[in-house]
Coordinates of C-alpha atoms in Angstrom, one line a residue:
Chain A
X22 CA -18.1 -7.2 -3.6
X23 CA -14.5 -6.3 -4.3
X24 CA -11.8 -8.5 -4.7
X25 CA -8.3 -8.1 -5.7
X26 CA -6.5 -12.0 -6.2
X27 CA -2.5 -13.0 -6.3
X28 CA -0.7 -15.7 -5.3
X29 CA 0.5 -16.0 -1.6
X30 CA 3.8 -16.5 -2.7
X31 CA 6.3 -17.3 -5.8
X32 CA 9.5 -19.0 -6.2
X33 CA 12.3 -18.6 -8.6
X34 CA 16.0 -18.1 -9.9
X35 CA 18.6 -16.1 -9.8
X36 CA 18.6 -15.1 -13.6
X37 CA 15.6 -15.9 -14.8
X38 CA 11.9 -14.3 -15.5
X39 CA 9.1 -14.4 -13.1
X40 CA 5.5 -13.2 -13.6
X41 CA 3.3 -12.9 -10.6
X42 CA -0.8 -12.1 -11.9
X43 CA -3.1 -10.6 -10.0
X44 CA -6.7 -10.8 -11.0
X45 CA -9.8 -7.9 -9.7
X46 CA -13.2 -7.7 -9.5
X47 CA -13.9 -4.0 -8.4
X48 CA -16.9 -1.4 -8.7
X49 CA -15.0 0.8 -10.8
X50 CA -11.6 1.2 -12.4
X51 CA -9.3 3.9 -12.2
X52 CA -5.9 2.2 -12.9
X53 CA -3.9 -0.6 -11.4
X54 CA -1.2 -0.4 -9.5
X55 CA 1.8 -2.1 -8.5
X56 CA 4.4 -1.9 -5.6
X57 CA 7.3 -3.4 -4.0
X58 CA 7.4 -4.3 0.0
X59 CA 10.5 -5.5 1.4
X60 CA 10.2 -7.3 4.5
X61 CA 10.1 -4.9 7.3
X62 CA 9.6 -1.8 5.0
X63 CA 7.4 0.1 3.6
X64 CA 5.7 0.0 0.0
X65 CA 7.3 1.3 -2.6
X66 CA 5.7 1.9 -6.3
X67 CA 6.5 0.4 -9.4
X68 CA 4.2 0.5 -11.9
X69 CA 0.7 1.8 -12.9
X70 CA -1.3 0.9 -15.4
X71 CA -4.7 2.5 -17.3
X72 CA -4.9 1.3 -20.3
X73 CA -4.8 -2.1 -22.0
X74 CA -1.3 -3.3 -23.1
X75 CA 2.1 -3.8 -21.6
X76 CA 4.4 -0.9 -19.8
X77 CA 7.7 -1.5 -19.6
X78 CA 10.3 0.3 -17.4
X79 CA 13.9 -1.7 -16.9
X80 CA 13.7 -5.1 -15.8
X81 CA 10.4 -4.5 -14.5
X82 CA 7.1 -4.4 -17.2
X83 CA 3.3 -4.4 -16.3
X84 CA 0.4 -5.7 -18.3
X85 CA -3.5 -4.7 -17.9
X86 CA -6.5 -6.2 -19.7
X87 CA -9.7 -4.2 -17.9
X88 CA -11.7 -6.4 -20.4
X89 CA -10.3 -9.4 -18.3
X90 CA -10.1 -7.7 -15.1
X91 CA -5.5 -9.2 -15.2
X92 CA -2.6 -7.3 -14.7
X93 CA 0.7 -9.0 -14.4
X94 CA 3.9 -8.0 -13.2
X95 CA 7.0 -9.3 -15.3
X96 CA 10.3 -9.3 -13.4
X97 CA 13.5 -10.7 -15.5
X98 CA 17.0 -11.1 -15.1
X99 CA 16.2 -11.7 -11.4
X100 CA 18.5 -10.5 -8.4
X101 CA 18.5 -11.5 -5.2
X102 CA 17.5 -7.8 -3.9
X103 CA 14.4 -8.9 -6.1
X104 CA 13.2 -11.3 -3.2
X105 CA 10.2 -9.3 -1.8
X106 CA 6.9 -8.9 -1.8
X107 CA 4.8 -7.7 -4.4
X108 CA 1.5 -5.9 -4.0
X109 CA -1.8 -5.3 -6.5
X110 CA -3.9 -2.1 -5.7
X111 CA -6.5 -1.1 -8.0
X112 CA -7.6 2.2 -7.7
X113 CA -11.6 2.2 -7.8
X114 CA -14.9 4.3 -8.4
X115 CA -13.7 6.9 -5.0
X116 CA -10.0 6.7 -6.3
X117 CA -9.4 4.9 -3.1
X118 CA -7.0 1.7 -3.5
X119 CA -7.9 -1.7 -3.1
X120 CA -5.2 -4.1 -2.2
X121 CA -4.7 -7.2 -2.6
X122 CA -3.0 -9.6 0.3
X123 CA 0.6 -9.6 -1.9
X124 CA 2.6 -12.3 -3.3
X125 CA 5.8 -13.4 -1.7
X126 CA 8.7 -13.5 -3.9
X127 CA 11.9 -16.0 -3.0
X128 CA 14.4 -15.9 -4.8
X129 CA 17.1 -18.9 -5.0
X130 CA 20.7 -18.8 -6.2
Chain B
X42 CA 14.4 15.3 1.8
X43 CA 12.9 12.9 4.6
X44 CA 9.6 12.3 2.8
X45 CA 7.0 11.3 5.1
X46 CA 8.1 10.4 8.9
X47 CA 5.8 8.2 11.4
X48 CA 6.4 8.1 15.2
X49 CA 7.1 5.9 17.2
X50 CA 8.8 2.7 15.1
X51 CA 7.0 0.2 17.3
X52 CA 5.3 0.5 20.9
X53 CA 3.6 -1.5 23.5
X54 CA 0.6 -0.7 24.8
X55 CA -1.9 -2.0 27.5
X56 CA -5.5 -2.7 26.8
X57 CA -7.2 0.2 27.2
X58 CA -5.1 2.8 26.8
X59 CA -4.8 5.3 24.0
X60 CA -2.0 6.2 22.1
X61 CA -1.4 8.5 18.9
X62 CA 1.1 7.3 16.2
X63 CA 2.3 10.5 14.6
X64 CA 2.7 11.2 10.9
X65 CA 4.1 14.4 9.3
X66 CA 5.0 14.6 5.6
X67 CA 7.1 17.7 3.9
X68 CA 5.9 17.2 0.2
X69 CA 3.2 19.1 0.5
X70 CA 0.7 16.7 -0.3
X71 CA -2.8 17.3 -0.5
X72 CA -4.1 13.8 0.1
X73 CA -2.9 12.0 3.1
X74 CA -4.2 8.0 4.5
X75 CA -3.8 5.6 7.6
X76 CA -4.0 2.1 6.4
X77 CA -3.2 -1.1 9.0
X78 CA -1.5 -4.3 7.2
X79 CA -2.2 -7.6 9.0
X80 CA -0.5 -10.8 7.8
X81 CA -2.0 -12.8 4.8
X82 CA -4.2 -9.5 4.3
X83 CA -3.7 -6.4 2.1
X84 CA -3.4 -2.7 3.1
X85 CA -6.5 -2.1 4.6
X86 CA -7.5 2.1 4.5
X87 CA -8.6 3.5 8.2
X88 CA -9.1 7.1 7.4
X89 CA -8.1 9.3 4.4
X90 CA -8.4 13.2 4.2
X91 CA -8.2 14.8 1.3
X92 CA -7.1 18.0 1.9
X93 CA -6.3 20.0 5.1
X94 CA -9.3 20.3 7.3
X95 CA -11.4 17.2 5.8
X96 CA -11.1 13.6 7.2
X97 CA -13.1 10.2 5.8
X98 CA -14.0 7.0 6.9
X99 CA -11.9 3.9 5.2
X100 CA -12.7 0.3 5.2
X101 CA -12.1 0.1 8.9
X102 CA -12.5 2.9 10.9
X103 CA -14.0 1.7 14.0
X104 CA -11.6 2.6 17.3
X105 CA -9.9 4.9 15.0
X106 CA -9.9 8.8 15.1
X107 CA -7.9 11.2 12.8
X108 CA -7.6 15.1 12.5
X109 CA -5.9 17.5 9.7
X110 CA -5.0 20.3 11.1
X111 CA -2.4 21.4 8.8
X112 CA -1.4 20.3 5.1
X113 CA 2.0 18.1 6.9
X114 CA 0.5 15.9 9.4
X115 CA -2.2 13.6 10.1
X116 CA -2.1 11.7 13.5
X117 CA -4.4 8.8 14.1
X118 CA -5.5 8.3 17.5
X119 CA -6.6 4.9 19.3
X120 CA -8.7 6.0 22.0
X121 CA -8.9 2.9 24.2
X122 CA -6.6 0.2 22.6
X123 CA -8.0 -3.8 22.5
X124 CA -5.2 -6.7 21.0
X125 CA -6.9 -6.6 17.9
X126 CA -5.6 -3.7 17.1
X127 CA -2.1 -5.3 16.8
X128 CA -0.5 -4.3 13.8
X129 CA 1.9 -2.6 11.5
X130 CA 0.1 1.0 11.2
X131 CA 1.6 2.7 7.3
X132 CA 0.7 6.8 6.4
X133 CA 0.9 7.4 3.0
X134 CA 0.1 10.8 1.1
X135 CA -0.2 11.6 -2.7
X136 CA -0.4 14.4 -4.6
X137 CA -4.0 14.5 -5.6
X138 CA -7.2 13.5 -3.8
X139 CA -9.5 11.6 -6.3
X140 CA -7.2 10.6 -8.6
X141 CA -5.2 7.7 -9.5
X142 CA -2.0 8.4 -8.4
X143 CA 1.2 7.0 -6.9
X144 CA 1.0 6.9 -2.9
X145 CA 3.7 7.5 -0.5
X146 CA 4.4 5.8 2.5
X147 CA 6.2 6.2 6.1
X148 CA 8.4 3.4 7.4
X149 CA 5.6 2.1 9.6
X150 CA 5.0 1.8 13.7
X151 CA 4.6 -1.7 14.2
X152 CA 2.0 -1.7 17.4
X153 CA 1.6 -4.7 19.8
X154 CA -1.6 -4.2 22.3
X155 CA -1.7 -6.8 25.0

């Protein structure tokens, strides 16, 4: 079956780094993505990866291993507007996403 | 630019009856999907088309029905509601059908079926 795995939810800082994994087991592998959910909104992207190795893009990187079948989202410098949750799609043999059930991000002062 | 719209934000609805939650996006997308999130669940795909005129089957498409008349919107139908239904209903739309690419989404209509 298909299976897409990250923490229900995540607590840190105010000014510090979080990573939140996310591990898949999918028939097929077109890329990983990542997205943002505030509560009550919709999804909004963040990241997509394809290849092996970390992207970066401000505060915000992503890292895939397909050998692994990992991806991680890095956040640092953390803001409060950070506190939201954080979704893991991989995109699979029909190009159709798989999601996972999202990890909740608090964030503390 | 408004992106992609859905209507209504939330409704009520009996058991039984049906309802269509609208969607219309102005990016002229090809590729346009229904997906229903559920707590302590991810997205989960309803029914996708990939291009005006074509419609698929998701993961759970049972008590679902779609049409694509045009390239801007993609309404999805509940013929006879039941409570499990109960949701928070996202369209989403992307460039390209099959292939990887970043997904759009509405605000939402948060449904309630009692």
């Amino acid at each position: 079956g298909q299976n897409i795995d990250q923490p229900t939810e995540m607590t840190a800082t105010e000014g510090a780094i979080v990573q939140i994994n996310c591990t898949y087991q999918t028939s097929g592998f077109n890329g990983l993505f990542w997205y943002q959910q505030h509560a009550g909104e919709a999804p909004t992207f963040l990241s997509y990866n394809v290849l092996d190795g970390l992207e970066e893009k401000g505060r915000f990187s992503s890292f895939l291993s397909r050998s692994k079948g990992y991806s991680y989202l890095l956040l640092k410098e953390l803001q409060m507007k950070d506190s939201a949750s954080y979704l893991c799609a991989v995109s699979g043999s029909n190009y159709q996403l798989i999601w996972g059930a999202g990890t909740k991000l608090i964030i503390k002062p | 630019t408004a992106g992609i719209t859905q209507a209504p934000t939330s409704q009520i609805l009996a058991a039984g009856r049906s309802m269509t939650l609208r969607c219309t996006q102005d990016m002229r997308h090809n590729a346009m999907y229904w997906y229903r999130q559920d707590l302590g669940l991810g997205l989960r795909l309803i029914h996708y088309s990939n291009t005006a005129g074509t419609t698929g089957k998701g993961e759970v498409p049972d008590g679902y029905s779609v049409s694509r008349a045009n390239t801007d919107d993609f309404p999805l139908t509940l013929a006879s509601a039941v409570p499990s239904q109960t949701s928070v209903y996202f369209c989403a739309s992307s460039k390209l059908a099959g292939a990887a690419n970043e997904q759009f989404f509405g605000p939402g209509t948060r449904l309630t079926v009692l």
